[in-house]
XYZ file of C-alpha atoms in Angstrom:
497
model
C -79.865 -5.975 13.259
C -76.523 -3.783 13.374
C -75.401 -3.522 16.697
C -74.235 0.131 17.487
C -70.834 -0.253 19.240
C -69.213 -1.985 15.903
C -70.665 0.970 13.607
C -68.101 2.334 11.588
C -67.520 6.185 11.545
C -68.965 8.146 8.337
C -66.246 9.695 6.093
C -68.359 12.087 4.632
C -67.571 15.655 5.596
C -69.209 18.483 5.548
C -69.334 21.262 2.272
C -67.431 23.943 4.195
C -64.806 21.377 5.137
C -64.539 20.166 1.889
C -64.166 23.487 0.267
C -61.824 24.691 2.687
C -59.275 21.903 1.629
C -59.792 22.308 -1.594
C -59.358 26.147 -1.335
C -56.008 25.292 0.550
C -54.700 22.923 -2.445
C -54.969 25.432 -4.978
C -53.573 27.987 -3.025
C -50.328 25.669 -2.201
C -50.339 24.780 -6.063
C -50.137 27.980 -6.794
C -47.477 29.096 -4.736
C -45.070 26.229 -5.871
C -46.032 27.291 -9.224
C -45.036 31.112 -8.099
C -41.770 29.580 -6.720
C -40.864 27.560 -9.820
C -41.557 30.779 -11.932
C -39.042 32.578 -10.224
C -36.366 30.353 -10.629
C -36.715 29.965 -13.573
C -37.078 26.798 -16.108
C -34.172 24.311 -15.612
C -35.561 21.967 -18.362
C -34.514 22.952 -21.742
C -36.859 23.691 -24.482
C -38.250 21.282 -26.905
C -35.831 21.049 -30.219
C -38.169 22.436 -32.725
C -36.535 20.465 -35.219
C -36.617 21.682 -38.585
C -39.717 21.443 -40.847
C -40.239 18.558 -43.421
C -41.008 21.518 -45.985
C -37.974 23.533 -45.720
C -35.304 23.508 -48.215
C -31.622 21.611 -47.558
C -33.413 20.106 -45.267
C -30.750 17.215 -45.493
C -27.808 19.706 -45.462
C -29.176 21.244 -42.560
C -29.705 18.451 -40.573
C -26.298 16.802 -41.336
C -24.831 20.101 -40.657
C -26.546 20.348 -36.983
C -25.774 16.774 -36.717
C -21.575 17.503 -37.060
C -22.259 20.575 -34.357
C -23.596 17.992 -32.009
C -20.798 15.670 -32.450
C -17.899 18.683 -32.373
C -19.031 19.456 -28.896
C -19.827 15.994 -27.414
C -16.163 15.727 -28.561
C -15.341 18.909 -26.898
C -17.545 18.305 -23.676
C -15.222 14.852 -23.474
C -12.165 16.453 -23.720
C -12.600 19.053 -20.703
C -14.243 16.380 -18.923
C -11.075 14.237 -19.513
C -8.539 17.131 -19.007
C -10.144 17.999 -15.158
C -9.546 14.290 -14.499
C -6.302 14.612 -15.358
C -5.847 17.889 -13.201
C -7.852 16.104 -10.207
C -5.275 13.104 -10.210
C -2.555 15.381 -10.615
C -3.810 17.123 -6.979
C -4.250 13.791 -5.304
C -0.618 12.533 -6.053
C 0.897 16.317 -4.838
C -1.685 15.646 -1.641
C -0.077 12.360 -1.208
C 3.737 13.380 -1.134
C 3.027 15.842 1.151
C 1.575 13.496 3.124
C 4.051 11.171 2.555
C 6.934 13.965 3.606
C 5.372 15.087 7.416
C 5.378 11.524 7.813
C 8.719 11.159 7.263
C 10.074 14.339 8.968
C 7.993 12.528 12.251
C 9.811 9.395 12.102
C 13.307 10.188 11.059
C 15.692 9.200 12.944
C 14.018 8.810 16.138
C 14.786 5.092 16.225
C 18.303 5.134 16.134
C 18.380 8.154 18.678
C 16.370 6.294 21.212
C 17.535 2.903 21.146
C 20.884 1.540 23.167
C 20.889 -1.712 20.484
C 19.727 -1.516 17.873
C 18.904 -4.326 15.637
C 18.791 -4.940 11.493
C 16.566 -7.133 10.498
C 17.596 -9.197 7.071
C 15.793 -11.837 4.936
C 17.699 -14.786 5.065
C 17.416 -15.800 1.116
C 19.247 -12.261 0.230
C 21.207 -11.087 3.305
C 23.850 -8.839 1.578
C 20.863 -6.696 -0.344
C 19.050 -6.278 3.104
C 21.741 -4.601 4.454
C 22.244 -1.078 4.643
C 25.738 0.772 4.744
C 24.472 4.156 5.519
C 22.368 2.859 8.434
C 25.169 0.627 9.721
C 27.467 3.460 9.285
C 25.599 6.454 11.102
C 25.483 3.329 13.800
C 29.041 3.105 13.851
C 30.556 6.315 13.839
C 28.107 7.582 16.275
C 30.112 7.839 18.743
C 28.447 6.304 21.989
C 27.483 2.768 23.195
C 25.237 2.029 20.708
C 25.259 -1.645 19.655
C 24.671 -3.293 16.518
C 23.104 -6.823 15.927
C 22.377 -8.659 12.895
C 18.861 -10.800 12.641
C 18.523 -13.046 10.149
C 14.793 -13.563 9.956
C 12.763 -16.183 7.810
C 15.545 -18.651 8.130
C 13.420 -21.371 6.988
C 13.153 -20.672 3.696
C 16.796 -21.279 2.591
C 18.256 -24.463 2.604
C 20.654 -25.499 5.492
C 24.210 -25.373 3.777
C 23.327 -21.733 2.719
C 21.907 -20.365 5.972
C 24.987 -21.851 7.850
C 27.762 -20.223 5.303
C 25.355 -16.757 5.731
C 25.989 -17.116 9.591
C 29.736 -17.571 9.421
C 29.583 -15.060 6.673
C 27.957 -12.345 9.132
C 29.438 -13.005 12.510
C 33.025 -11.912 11.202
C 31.664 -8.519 11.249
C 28.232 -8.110 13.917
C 26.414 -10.502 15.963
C 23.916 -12.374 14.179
C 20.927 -14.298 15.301
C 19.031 -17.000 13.003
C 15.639 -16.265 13.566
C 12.335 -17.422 12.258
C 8.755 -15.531 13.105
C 5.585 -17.135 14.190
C 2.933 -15.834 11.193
C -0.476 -15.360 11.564
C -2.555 -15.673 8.744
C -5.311 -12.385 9.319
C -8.836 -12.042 7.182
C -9.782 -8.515 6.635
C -12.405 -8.287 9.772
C -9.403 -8.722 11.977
C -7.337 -6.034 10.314
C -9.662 -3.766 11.078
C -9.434 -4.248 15.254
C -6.496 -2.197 16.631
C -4.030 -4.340 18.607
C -6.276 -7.424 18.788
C -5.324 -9.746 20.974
C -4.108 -12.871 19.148
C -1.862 -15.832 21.461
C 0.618 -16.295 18.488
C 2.255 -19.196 20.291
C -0.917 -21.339 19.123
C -0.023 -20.567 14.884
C 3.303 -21.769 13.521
C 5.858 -22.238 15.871
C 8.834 -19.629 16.453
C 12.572 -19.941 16.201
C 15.196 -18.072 17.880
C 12.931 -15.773 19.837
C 14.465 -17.319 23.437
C 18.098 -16.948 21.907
C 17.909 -12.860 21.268
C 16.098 -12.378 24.506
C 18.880 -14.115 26.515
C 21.687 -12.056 24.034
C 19.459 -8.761 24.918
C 19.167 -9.513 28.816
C 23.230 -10.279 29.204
C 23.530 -7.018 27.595
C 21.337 -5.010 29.623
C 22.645 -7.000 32.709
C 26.712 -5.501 31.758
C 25.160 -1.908 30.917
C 23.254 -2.336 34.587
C 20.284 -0.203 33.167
C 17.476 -0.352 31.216
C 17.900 -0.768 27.419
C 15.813 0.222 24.150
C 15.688 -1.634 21.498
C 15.119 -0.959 17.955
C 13.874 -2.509 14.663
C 15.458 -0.743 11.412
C 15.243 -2.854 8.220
C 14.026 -2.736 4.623
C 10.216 -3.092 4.003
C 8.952 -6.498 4.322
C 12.099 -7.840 6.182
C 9.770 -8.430 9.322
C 10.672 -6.078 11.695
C 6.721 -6.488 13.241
C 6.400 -10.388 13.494
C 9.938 -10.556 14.934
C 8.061 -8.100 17.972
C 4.921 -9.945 17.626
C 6.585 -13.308 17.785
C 8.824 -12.315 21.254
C 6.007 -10.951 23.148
C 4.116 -14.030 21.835
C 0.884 -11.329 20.879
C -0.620 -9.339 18.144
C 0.952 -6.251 19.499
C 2.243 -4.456 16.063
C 0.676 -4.332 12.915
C 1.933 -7.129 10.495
C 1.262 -8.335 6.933
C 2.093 -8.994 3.498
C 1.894 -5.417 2.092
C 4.926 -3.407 2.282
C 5.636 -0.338 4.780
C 2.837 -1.386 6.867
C 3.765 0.706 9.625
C 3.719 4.280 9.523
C 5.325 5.247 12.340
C 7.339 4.416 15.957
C 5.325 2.210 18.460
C 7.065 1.118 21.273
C 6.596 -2.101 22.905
C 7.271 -3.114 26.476
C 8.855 -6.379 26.316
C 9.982 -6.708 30.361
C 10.797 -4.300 33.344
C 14.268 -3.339 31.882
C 13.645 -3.816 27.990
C 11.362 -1.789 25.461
C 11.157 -2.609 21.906
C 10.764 0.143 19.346
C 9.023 -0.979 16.368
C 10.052 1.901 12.898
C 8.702 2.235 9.610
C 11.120 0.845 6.396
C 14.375 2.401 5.255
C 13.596 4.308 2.232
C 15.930 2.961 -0.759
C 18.092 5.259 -2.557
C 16.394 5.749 -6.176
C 19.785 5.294 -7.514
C 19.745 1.548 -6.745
C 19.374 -0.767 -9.371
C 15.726 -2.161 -11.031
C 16.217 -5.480 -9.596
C 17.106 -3.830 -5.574
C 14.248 -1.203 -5.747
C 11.744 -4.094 -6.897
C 12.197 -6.151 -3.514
C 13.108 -3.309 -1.167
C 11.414 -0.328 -1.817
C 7.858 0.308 -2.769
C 6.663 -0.462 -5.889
C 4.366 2.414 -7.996
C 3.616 4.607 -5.092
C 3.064 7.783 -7.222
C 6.446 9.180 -7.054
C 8.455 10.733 -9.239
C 11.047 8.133 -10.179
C 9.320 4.535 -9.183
C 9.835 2.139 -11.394
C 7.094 0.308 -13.090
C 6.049 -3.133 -12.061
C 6.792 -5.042 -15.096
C 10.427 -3.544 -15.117
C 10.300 -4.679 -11.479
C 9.406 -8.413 -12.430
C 11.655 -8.805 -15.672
C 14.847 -7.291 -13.269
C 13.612 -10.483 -10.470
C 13.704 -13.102 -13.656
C 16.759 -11.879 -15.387
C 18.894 -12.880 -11.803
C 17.743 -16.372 -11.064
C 17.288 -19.617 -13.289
C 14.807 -19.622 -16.192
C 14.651 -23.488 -15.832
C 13.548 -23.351 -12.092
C 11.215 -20.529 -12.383
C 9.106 -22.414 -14.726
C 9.469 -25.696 -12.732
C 7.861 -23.337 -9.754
C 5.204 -21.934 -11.154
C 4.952 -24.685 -13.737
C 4.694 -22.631 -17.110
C 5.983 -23.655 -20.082
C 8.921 -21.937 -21.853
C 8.503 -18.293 -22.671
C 10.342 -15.701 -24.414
C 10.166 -12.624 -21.986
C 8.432 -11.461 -19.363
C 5.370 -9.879 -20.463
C 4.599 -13.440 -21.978
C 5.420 -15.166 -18.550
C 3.268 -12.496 -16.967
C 0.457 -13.778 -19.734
C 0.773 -17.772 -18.806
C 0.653 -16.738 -15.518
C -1.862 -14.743 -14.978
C -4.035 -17.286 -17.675
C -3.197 -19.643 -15.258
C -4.048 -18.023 -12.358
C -7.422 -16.701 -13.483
C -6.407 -12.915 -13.252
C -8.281 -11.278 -16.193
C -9.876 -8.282 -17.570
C -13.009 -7.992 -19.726
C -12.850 -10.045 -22.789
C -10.571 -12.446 -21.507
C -7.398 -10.016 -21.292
C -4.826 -11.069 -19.138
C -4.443 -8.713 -16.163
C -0.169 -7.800 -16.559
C 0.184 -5.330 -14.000
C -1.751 -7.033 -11.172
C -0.487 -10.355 -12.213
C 3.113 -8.249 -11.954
C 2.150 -6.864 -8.312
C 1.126 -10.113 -7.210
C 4.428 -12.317 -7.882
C 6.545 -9.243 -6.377
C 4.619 -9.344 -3.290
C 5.299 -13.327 -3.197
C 9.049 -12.841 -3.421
C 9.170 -10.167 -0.674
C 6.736 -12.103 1.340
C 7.158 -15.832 2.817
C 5.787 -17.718 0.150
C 9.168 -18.607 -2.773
C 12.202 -19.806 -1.216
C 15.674 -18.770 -3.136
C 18.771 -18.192 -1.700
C 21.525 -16.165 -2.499
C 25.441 -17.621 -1.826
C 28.026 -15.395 0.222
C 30.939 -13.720 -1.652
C 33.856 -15.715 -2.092
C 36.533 -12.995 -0.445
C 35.304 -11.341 2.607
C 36.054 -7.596 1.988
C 35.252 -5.191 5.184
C 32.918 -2.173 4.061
C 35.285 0.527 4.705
C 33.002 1.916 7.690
C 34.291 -1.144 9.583
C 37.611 -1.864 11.341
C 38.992 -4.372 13.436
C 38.431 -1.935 16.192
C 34.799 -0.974 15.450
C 34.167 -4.825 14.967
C 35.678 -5.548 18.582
C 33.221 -2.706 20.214
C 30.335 -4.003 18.307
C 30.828 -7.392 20.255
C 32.070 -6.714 23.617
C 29.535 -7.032 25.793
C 27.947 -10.585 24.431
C 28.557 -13.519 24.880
C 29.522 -15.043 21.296
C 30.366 -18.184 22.229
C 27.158 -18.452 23.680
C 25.401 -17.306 20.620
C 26.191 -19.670 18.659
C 25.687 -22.320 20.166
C 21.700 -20.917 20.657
C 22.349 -20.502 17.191
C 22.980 -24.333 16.313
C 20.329 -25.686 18.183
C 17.914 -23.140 16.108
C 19.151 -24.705 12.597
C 19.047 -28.416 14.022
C 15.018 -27.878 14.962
C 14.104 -26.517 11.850
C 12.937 -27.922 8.405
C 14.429 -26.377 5.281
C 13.461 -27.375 1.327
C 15.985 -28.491 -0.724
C 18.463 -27.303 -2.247
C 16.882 -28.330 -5.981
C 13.654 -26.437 -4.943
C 15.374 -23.509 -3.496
C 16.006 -21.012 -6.507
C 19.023 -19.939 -6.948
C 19.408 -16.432 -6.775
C 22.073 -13.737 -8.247
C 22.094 -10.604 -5.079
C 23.068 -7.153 -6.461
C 24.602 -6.464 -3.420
C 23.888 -3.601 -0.381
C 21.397 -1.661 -1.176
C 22.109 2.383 -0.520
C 19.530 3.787 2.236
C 18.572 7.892 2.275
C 20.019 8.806 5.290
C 20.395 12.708 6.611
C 22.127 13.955 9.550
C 22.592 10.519 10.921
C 19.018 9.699 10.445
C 16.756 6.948 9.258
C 13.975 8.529 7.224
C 11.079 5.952 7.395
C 8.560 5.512 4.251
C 5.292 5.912 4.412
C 3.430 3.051 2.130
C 0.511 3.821 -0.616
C -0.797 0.285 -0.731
C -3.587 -1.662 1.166
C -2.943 0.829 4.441
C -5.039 -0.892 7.446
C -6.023 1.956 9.553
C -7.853 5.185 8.083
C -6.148 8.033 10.228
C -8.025 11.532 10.473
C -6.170 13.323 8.183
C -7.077 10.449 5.283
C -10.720 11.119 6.422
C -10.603 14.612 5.746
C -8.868 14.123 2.384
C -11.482 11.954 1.357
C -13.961 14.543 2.586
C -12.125 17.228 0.382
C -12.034 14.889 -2.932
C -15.833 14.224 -2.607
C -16.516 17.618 -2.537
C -14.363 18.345 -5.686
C -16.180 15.868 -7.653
C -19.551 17.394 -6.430
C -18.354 20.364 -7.867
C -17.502 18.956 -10.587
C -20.503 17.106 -11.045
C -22.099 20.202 -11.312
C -20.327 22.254 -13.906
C -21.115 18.886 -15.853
C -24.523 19.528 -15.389
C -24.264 23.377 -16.354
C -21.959 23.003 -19.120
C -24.120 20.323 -20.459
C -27.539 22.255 -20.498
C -25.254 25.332 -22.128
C -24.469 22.854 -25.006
C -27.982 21.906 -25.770
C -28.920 25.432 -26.006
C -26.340 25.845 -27.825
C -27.312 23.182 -30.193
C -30.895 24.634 -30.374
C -29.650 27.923 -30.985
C -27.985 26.401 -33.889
C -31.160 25.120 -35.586
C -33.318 27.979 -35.032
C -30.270 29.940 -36.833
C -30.409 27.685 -39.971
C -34.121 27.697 -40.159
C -35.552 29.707 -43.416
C -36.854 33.550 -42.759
């Protein structure tokens, strides 16, 4: 027996249904089919190819076969020439870029701050310095101070960082100074001012000694004070910020020209930091100063090339202790040392081809960064720039307390550990390096590499190039179905009668 409530329900339907959906299929069939028709075939036609009876049939088909070839060669060509014209655009968008950047940040820093400090890496002081910045300081004209930090102290051995300190004292204020560092993944780069306690990563030196310095200072002027950052890119104008207020506050890392533009910090009631984008370096500079403080390849007209960049480096400090460092065996130049290194770092290309230019990028952004310790030695004879008197020297220091500073400043090089002298590598400075400077101004850089923040205007770039490659994509399409009628054309012309 089949009980009735578990019955299943019939699919059969009835003949007028059934016709009616039928009825309704062929009429939507046929109105695609309508539709289609009026747009027209986008499928080219079958090649008809040419008949096994006709005569030259060989010729013929070797002849169509050299059309084909002639303009796949020509269809590569155009394709290869709007490329080129497509890059061309993105490196004109980029300056542009690059240059409202610049006239955003210019001088602001030095306009806004009462003291202003410059930051310089303690293994090449002299090429960290700037005389057009210290200069426009200078001979502006009010009570604007200048202070020299030496940051990344610990990298240098002892005997050099104390003859750089009695080197630079003659002429500014200098505090020895060494940054907490943080060590970020890329998930973290991503969150904007993430709060990070700094005090729990590597410890930092000198912090407490340019606070007191700052505080006398504001204490004499009996106001509050602004303070601001200049230096070269990656002298560590950010982690010296970060590492005083002890928090992730500005944007720090290993890429150079990082940040873009001002940010002001609030350090205490009566003292504001003002964090600035790099110094641009004067093209005019030598190979060896624009490889660690400017910005290597960033699609201007006049960078130099990276491998330029990393022979300059090699040719002023000793062969012997650069392959004891990076323990390669003796080579001839540097595109072989760029070969055994990158071999023996694992950096290839298909096929086992070492990767040069990454390889090149890659060693550049260790001797800018915290990772090689050389050391440059003072100059013999102390020669004033001729921006600085005895006069301008005594205004630069009244109002601090030098005897005080350096004493701060010897109990920061007693708690620290530096290598050794034989592991430090000794290094040959070219000197100052010559800043772009305009009415008094700082003009700050704005970086091509590894940027960490996508702004709107990058969005909408991005937005425009996808669109031109659409486009693109398209005439592709077009030109390509053009050519194979083309090609068609061809055959049916060559057929017999």
């Amino acid at each position: 027996r089949c009980v009735a409530g578990l019955r299943k329900a019939s699919k059969r339907l009835s003949c007028h249904k059934r016709y009616k959906i039928q009825k309704k299929i062929r009429e939507h069939h046929r109105k695609v089919r309508r539709e289609a028709k009026k747009r027209g075939r986008k499928k080219p036609k079958k090649d008809p190819s040419v008949p096994g009876a006709a005569p030259f049939k060989e010729a013929l088909l070797r002849e169509a076969e050299q059309r084909r070839q002639r303009l796949e060669e020509l269809q590569q060509k155009q394709k290869l020439d709007r490329q080129k014209e497509l890059e061309k655009r993105r490196k004109l968008d980029a300056k542009k870029n690059a240059a409202k950047i610049e006239e955003q940040t210019e001088g602001t820093v030095i306009e806004a701050s009462d003291v202003i400090l410059e930051v310089l890496d303690a293994r090449d002081p002299m090429g960290c310095r700037c005389p057009q910045l210290e200069q426009a300081i200078t001979c502006s004209g009010g009570d604007k101070k200048l202070v020299l930090v030496l940051n990344k102290i610990d990298l240098v051995p002892k005997e050099n960082l104390e003859k750089w300190l009695d080197c630079l004292k003659k002429e500014f204020p200098t505090v020895a100074f060494k940054s907490s560092t943080l060590t970020t993944d890329r998930t973290m780069v991503r969150v904007k001012r993430a709060r990070i306690d700094l005090s729990r990563n590597t410890e930092c030196f000198g912090s407490e000694c340019l606070l007191k310095l700052l505080q006398e200072h504001c204490r004499t002027q009996d106001k509050a004070i602004q303070v601001g950052l200049v230096g070269f890119p990656n002298v560590g104008k950010s982690s010296i910020i970060n590492s005083i207020k002890k928090n992730r506050v500005c944007n720090a890392g290993l890429g150079r020209g990082l940040t873009k533009c001002m940010q002001v910090v609030r350090i205490d009631k009566k003292m504001k930091m003002l964090d600035s984008p790099s110094i641009v370096a004067d093209r005019a500079n030598s190979t060896l100063t624009l490889a660690l403080r400017s910005i290597i390849d960033d699609g201007r007209s006049g960078s130099i090339d990276v491998v330029e960049a990393v022979d300059a480096v090699l040719n002023h400090c000793s062969k012997q202790q650069v392959m004891m460092f990076y323990s390669i065996p003796d080579f001839r130049n540097t595109e072989e040392f760029l070969t055994l290194l990158a071999q023996k770092r694992g950096m290839l290309k298909k096929g086992g081809v070492p990767d040069i230019e990454n390889i090149a990028k890659l060693l550049l952004s260790d001797w800018t960064g915290a990772k090689i310790s050389y050391h440059s030695q003072p100059p013999g004879s102390q020669m004033l720039p001729p921006y600085l008197t005895e006069d301008k020297i005594a205004e630069m220091q009244k109002g601090f307390n030098l005897k005080k500073l350096e004493e701060e400043n010897n109990t920061t090089v007693q708690a620290l550990k530096y290598p050794s002298p034989a592991s430090s590598i000794v290094f040959q400075s070219a000197g100052m390096t010559n800043g772009k400077i305009q009415e008094n101004k700082v003009v700050g850089e704005a970086s091509q590499w590894e940027s960490l923040e996508t702004s709107e205007e990058e969005e909408e770039d991005d937005f425009m190039e996808t669109d031109e490659q659409d486009s693109m994509e398209e005439e592709e399409e077009e030109e390509e179905e053009k050519d194979v009628k083309e090609v068609n054309q061809g055959f049916i012309q060559l057929l017999p009668g």
